[in-house]
Amino acid sequence: MSIRFSGTLKRSAGVASAIAKQTRLLNLKPVKNIVVKFDPFNKNVKETREFLFSLTGSKVLTTNISCKIKTNILCDRSQPSITFTLSNNEVIVFKSANLTNLELLQLYNKHITPLASTEEPETIVPQTKSEKKARKKR
Amino acid sequence: MSVLNPTVCLQWRWQTSLQFVRFRKRINIQRPAAPHYEKAKVLKVCKPYYLNPREGMSLADLCEKPIEVQPRNEDVENPYERILAREVLNWFNHSRLVAFFHSNPISAEDRFRTNIMLKKQNMYLKQYGKKVMRMALEDTKYEPVLTLFVSRNFMVFSPELQVGKLLKLNRRIPQLILMAAIVDDRFMSVNELVKYSNMPDLKTAQAGLVAVLNAAAVQLTQNLTHHQQTLLGHLQKHIELQQKMSNEEEA
């Protein structure tokens, strides 16, 4: 008698590919304003900076050209944070002192990226040849 | 006749004799015949043995990752890195202004344009890795700068002191974010840089200092001569009024 299969069929390809996968899923459409605050002399700032780097990639920026990304450099050794102001005026704050780049991306894709899919785009139905001919005849 | 011919003699070679052993379909590996006693003795003596690297380790040590699998740190020094490190230290020692930027993704074209913009202001854009920076700045007075070298960084070196221009350029280049700078051997954060750029030049500051130092004495003389000054003022006004009246009478 065999037990049910448990475990993975594929092995994980590492942190870098996980980050790449999350970055591909990123969609800035629901966000109208991003403010990243960090103090460069704070110890916990590496992952925030990496996240800022992921957010400002050219492919990610093209998902929403009107989204403004601003960086505030703090000088008071306070903890880093990322504030997203959505287009429906909701404000979401990520306190990124103890989060890694991958976790930040996963959180974003869990909470904010699904909001982009709720806005369904108008699908253009391509016209068939007979339809075009009928239009021309008119 | 051909046997006696020297060229034919030279062609004689030792021929290896081939005797085919495997004439059956399958070879036998799994049930080999026991060797002869003498052969067995030789085999036993020549058998290789390997020492167990984990011998004598406690159970706690055995539960850790095995030594054979741990990656060895290849600390081979690269002479090119040493050259770059020397170059970096040279830049640090010969520039009055060193600015540190966090870098977001920047295309090569934008980077080229930034380079041109900076060169026109006598500023030089450089990018080096953490390893080279550590090699260059460890055990020097610039060691605190290494705390900034996390994630991606750019540096701008300038032999002139142009903090105002630097702040303007920071606004013009969206991909580079100014974090800190070294101004005349003083490590400053962004707030301090802004304050520095808003400060007046040295002569104005010196004049201000002189005024502050003399302020107490000036105040004292003002207090002492206050009544005399007011009397003088009233008298002058009186004279003016009288002159006006006499002018009007003449007219």
mmCIF file of N, CA, C and O in Angstrom, chain A residues 36-46 48-49 71-81 96, chain B residues 102 147-148 150 177-180 188-191:
data_model
loop_
_atom_site.group_PDB
_atom_site.id
_atom_site.type_symbol
_atom_site.label_atom_id
_atom_site.label_comp_id
_atom_site.label_asym_id
_atom_site.label_seq_id
_atom_site.Cartn_x
_atom_site.Cartn_y
_atom_site.Cartn_z
ATOM 1 N N VAL A 36 9.608 55.903 -1.389
ATOM 2 C CA VAL A 36 10.526 54.999 -0.696
ATOM 3 C C VAL A 36 11.396 55.838 0.216
ATOM 4 O O VAL A 36 12.060 56.767 -0.234
ATOM 5 N N LYS A 37 11.340 55.532 1.509
ATOM 6 C CA LYS A 37 12.149 56.292 2.464
ATOM 7 C C LYS A 37 13.187 55.366 3.070
ATOM 8 O O LYS A 37 12.851 54.296 3.574
ATOM 9 N N PHE A 38 14.451 55.799 3.031
ATOM 10 C CA PHE A 38 15.462 55.018 3.747
ATOM 11 C C PHE A 38 16.628 55.918 4.150
ATOM 12 O O PHE A 38 16.872 56.954 3.551
ATOM 13 N N ASP A 39 17.303 55.504 5.198
ATOM 14 C CA ASP A 39 18.509 56.198 5.640
ATOM 15 C C ASP A 39 19.685 55.339 5.199
ATOM 16 O O ASP A 39 19.810 54.207 5.637
ATOM 17 N N PRO A 40 20.557 55.862 4.330
ATOM 18 C CA PRO A 40 21.618 55.007 3.785
ATOM 19 C C PRO A 40 22.572 54.458 4.832
ATOM 20 O O PRO A 40 23.254 53.475 4.585
ATOM 21 N N PHE A 41 22.599 55.099 6.027
ATOM 22 C CA PHE A 41 23.527 54.624 7.060
ATOM 23 C C PHE A 41 22.904 53.615 8.006
ATOM 24 O O PHE A 41 23.560 53.135 8.914
ATOM 25 N N ASN A 42 21.649 53.275 7.805
ATOM 26 C CA ASN A 42 20.983 52.262 8.620
ATOM 27 C C ASN A 42 21.434 50.881 8.147
ATOM 28 O O ASN A 42 21.688 50.669 6.965
ATOM 29 N N LYS A 43 21.513 49.929 9.097
ATOM 30 C CA LYS A 43 22.017 48.593 8.734
ATOM 31 C C LYS A 43 21.015 47.810 7.916
ATOM 32 O O LYS A 43 21.377 46.916 7.172
ATOM 33 N N ASN A 44 19.709 48.106 8.086
ATOM 34 C CA ASN A 44 18.675 47.243 7.489
ATOM 35 C C ASN A 44 18.190 47.725 6.136
ATOM 36 O O ASN A 44 17.066 47.463 5.764
ATOM 37 N N VAL A 45 19.036 48.423 5.414
ATOM 38 C CA VAL A 45 18.555 49.144 4.252
ATOM 39 C C VAL A 45 18.827 48.413 2.928
ATOM 40 O O VAL A 45 18.292 48.756 1.888
ATOM 41 N N LYS A 46 19.608 47.336 2.990
ATOM 42 C CA LYS A 46 20.043 46.667 1.758
ATOM 43 C C LYS A 46 18.859 46.177 0.948
ATOM 44 O O LYS A 46 18.769 46.412 -0.254
ATOM 45 N N THR A 48 15.708 47.054 1.081
ATOM 46 C CA THR A 48 14.861 48.145 0.581
ATOM 47 C C THR A 48 15.454 48.717 -0.694
ATOM 48 O O THR A 48 14.729 48.999 -1.659
ATOM 49 N N ARG A 49 16.767 48.884 -0.696
ATOM 50 C CA ARG A 49 17.423 49.420 -1.894
ATOM 51 C C ARG A 49 17.289 48.467 -3.072
ATOM 52 O O ARG A 49 17.068 48.880 -4.211
ATOM 53 N N THR A 71 12.028 59.020 -4.020
ATOM 54 C CA THR A 71 12.868 58.460 -2.964
ATOM 55 C C THR A 71 13.233 59.573 -1.990
ATOM 56 O O THR A 71 13.744 60.605 -2.401
ATOM 57 N N ASN A 72 12.945 59.350 -0.712
ATOM 58 C CA ASN A 72 13.340 60.298 0.329
ATOM 59 C C ASN A 72 14.514 59.722 1.087
ATOM 60 O O ASN A 72 14.416 58.640 1.660
ATOM 61 N N ILE A 73 15.615 60.482 1.107
ATOM 62 C CA ILE A 73 16.765 60.025 1.887
ATOM 63 C C ILE A 73 16.628 60.642 3.274
ATOM 64 O O ILE A 73 16.580 61.858 3.424
ATOM 65 N N LEU A 74 16.527 59.781 4.286
ATOM 66 C CA LEU A 74 16.382 60.267 5.657
ATOM 67 C C LEU A 74 17.751 60.389 6.286
ATOM 68 O O LEU A 74 18.706 59.734 5.874
ATOM 69 N N CYS A 75 17.835 61.234 7.306
ATOM 70 C CA CYS A 75 19.122 61.414 7.985
ATOM 71 C C CYS A 75 19.012 61.173 9.474
ATOM 72 O O CYS A 75 19.847 61.631 10.237
ATOM 73 N N ASP A 76 17.961 60.469 9.916
ATOM 74 C CA ASP A 76 17.780 60.309 11.362
ATOM 75 C C ASP A 76 17.827 58.853 11.802
ATOM 76 O O ASP A 76 17.307 58.502 12.852
ATOM 77 N N ARG A 77 18.471 57.999 11.012
ATOM 78 C CA ARG A 77 18.638 56.572 11.337
ATOM 79 C C ARG A 77 17.304 55.880 11.602
ATOM 80 O O ARG A 77 17.243 54.916 12.340
ATOM 81 N N SER A 78 16.227 56.385 10.990
ATOM 82 C CA SER A 78 14.948 55.714 11.206
ATOM 83 C C SER A 78 14.835 54.537 10.251
ATOM 84 O O SER A 78 15.621 54.403 9.301
ATOM 85 N N GLN A 79 13.839 53.670 10.516
ATOM 86 C CA GLN A 79 13.703 52.435 9.738
ATOM 87 C C GLN A 79 13.157 52.758 8.356
ATOM 88 O O GLN A 79 12.365 53.679 8.177
ATOM 89 N N PRO A 80 13.537 51.950 7.352
ATOM 90 C CA PRO A 80 13.053 52.215 5.992
ATOM 91 C C PRO A 80 11.598 51.816 5.829
ATOM 92 O O PRO A 80 11.106 50.915 6.515
ATOM 93 N N SER A 81 10.918 52.507 4.905
ATOM 94 C CA SER A 81 9.528 52.161 4.617
ATOM 95 C C SER A 81 9.213 52.509 3.176
ATOM 96 O O SER A 81 9.863 53.346 2.573
ATOM 97 N N SER A 96 9.869 48.032 5.853
ATOM 98 C CA SER A 96 10.782 47.050 5.266
ATOM 99 C C SER A 96 12.075 46.826 6.045
ATOM 100 O O SER A 96 13.036 46.321 5.493
ATOM 101 N N HIS B 102 22.918 56.128 -4.846
ATOM 102 C CA HIS B 102 22.292 54.825 -5.058
ATOM 103 C C HIS B 102 21.814 54.798 -6.500
ATOM 104 O O HIS B 102 21.253 55.765 -6.987
ATOM 105 N N THR B 147 30.167 51.499 4.496
ATOM 106 C CA THR B 147 28.819 51.131 4.958
ATOM 107 C C THR B 147 27.770 51.453 3.905
ATOM 108 O O THR B 147 26.689 50.865 3.897
ATOM 109 N N LEU B 148 28.087 52.402 3.002
ATOM 110 C CA LEU B 148 27.118 52.770 1.965
ATOM 111 C C LEU B 148 27.088 51.769 0.827
ATOM 112 O O LEU B 148 26.155 51.727 0.050
ATOM 113 N N VAL B 150 26.217 48.967 -0.376
ATOM 114 C CA VAL B 150 25.283 47.853 -0.283
ATOM 115 C C VAL B 150 24.350 48.088 -1.458
ATOM 116 O O VAL B 150 23.983 49.207 -1.717
ATOM 117 N N ILE B 177 20.367 58.520 -7.031
ATOM 118 C CA ILE B 177 19.817 59.155 -5.825
ATOM 119 C C ILE B 177 20.971 59.441 -4.877
ATOM 120 O O ILE B 177 21.676 58.530 -4.433
ATOM 121 N N LEU B 178 21.163 60.732 -4.554
ATOM 122 C CA LEU B 178 22.278 61.126 -3.699
ATOM 123 C C LEU B 178 22.051 60.662 -2.276
ATOM 124 O O LEU B 178 20.988 60.868 -1.700
ATOM 125 N N MET B 179 23.051 60.008 -1.706
ATOM 126 C CA MET B 179 22.940 59.485 -0.337
ATOM 127 C C MET B 179 23.803 60.277 0.632
ATOM 128 O O MET B 179 23.394 60.555 1.739
ATOM 129 N N ALA B 180 25.046 60.566 0.225
ATOM 130 C CA ALA B 180 25.987 61.244 1.112
ATOM 131 C C ALA B 180 27.119 61.779 0.256
ATOM 132 O O ALA B 180 27.206 61.486 -0.931
ATOM 133 N N MET B 188 29.395 64.070 4.849
ATOM 134 C CA MET B 188 28.123 64.738 5.142
ATOM 135 C C MET B 188 26.947 63.939 4.618
ATOM 136 O O MET B 188 27.024 63.327 3.546
ATOM 137 N N SER B 189 25.823 64.014 5.356
ATOM 138 C CA SER B 189 24.584 63.421 4.849
ATOM 139 C C SER B 189 23.890 64.456 3.954
ATOM 140 O O SER B 189 24.358 65.581 3.827
ATOM 141 N N VAL B 190 22.743 64.071 3.405
ATOM 142 C CA VAL B 190 22.064 64.935 2.429
ATOM 143 C C VAL B 190 21.601 66.241 3.081
ATOM 144 O O VAL B 190 21.752 67.322 2.504
ATOM 145 N N ASN B 191 21.052 66.134 4.318
ATOM 146 C CA ASN B 191 20.604 67.339 5.043
ATOM 147 C C ASN B 191 21.724 68.340 5.190
ATOM 148 O O ASN B 191 21.556 69.544 4.954
#
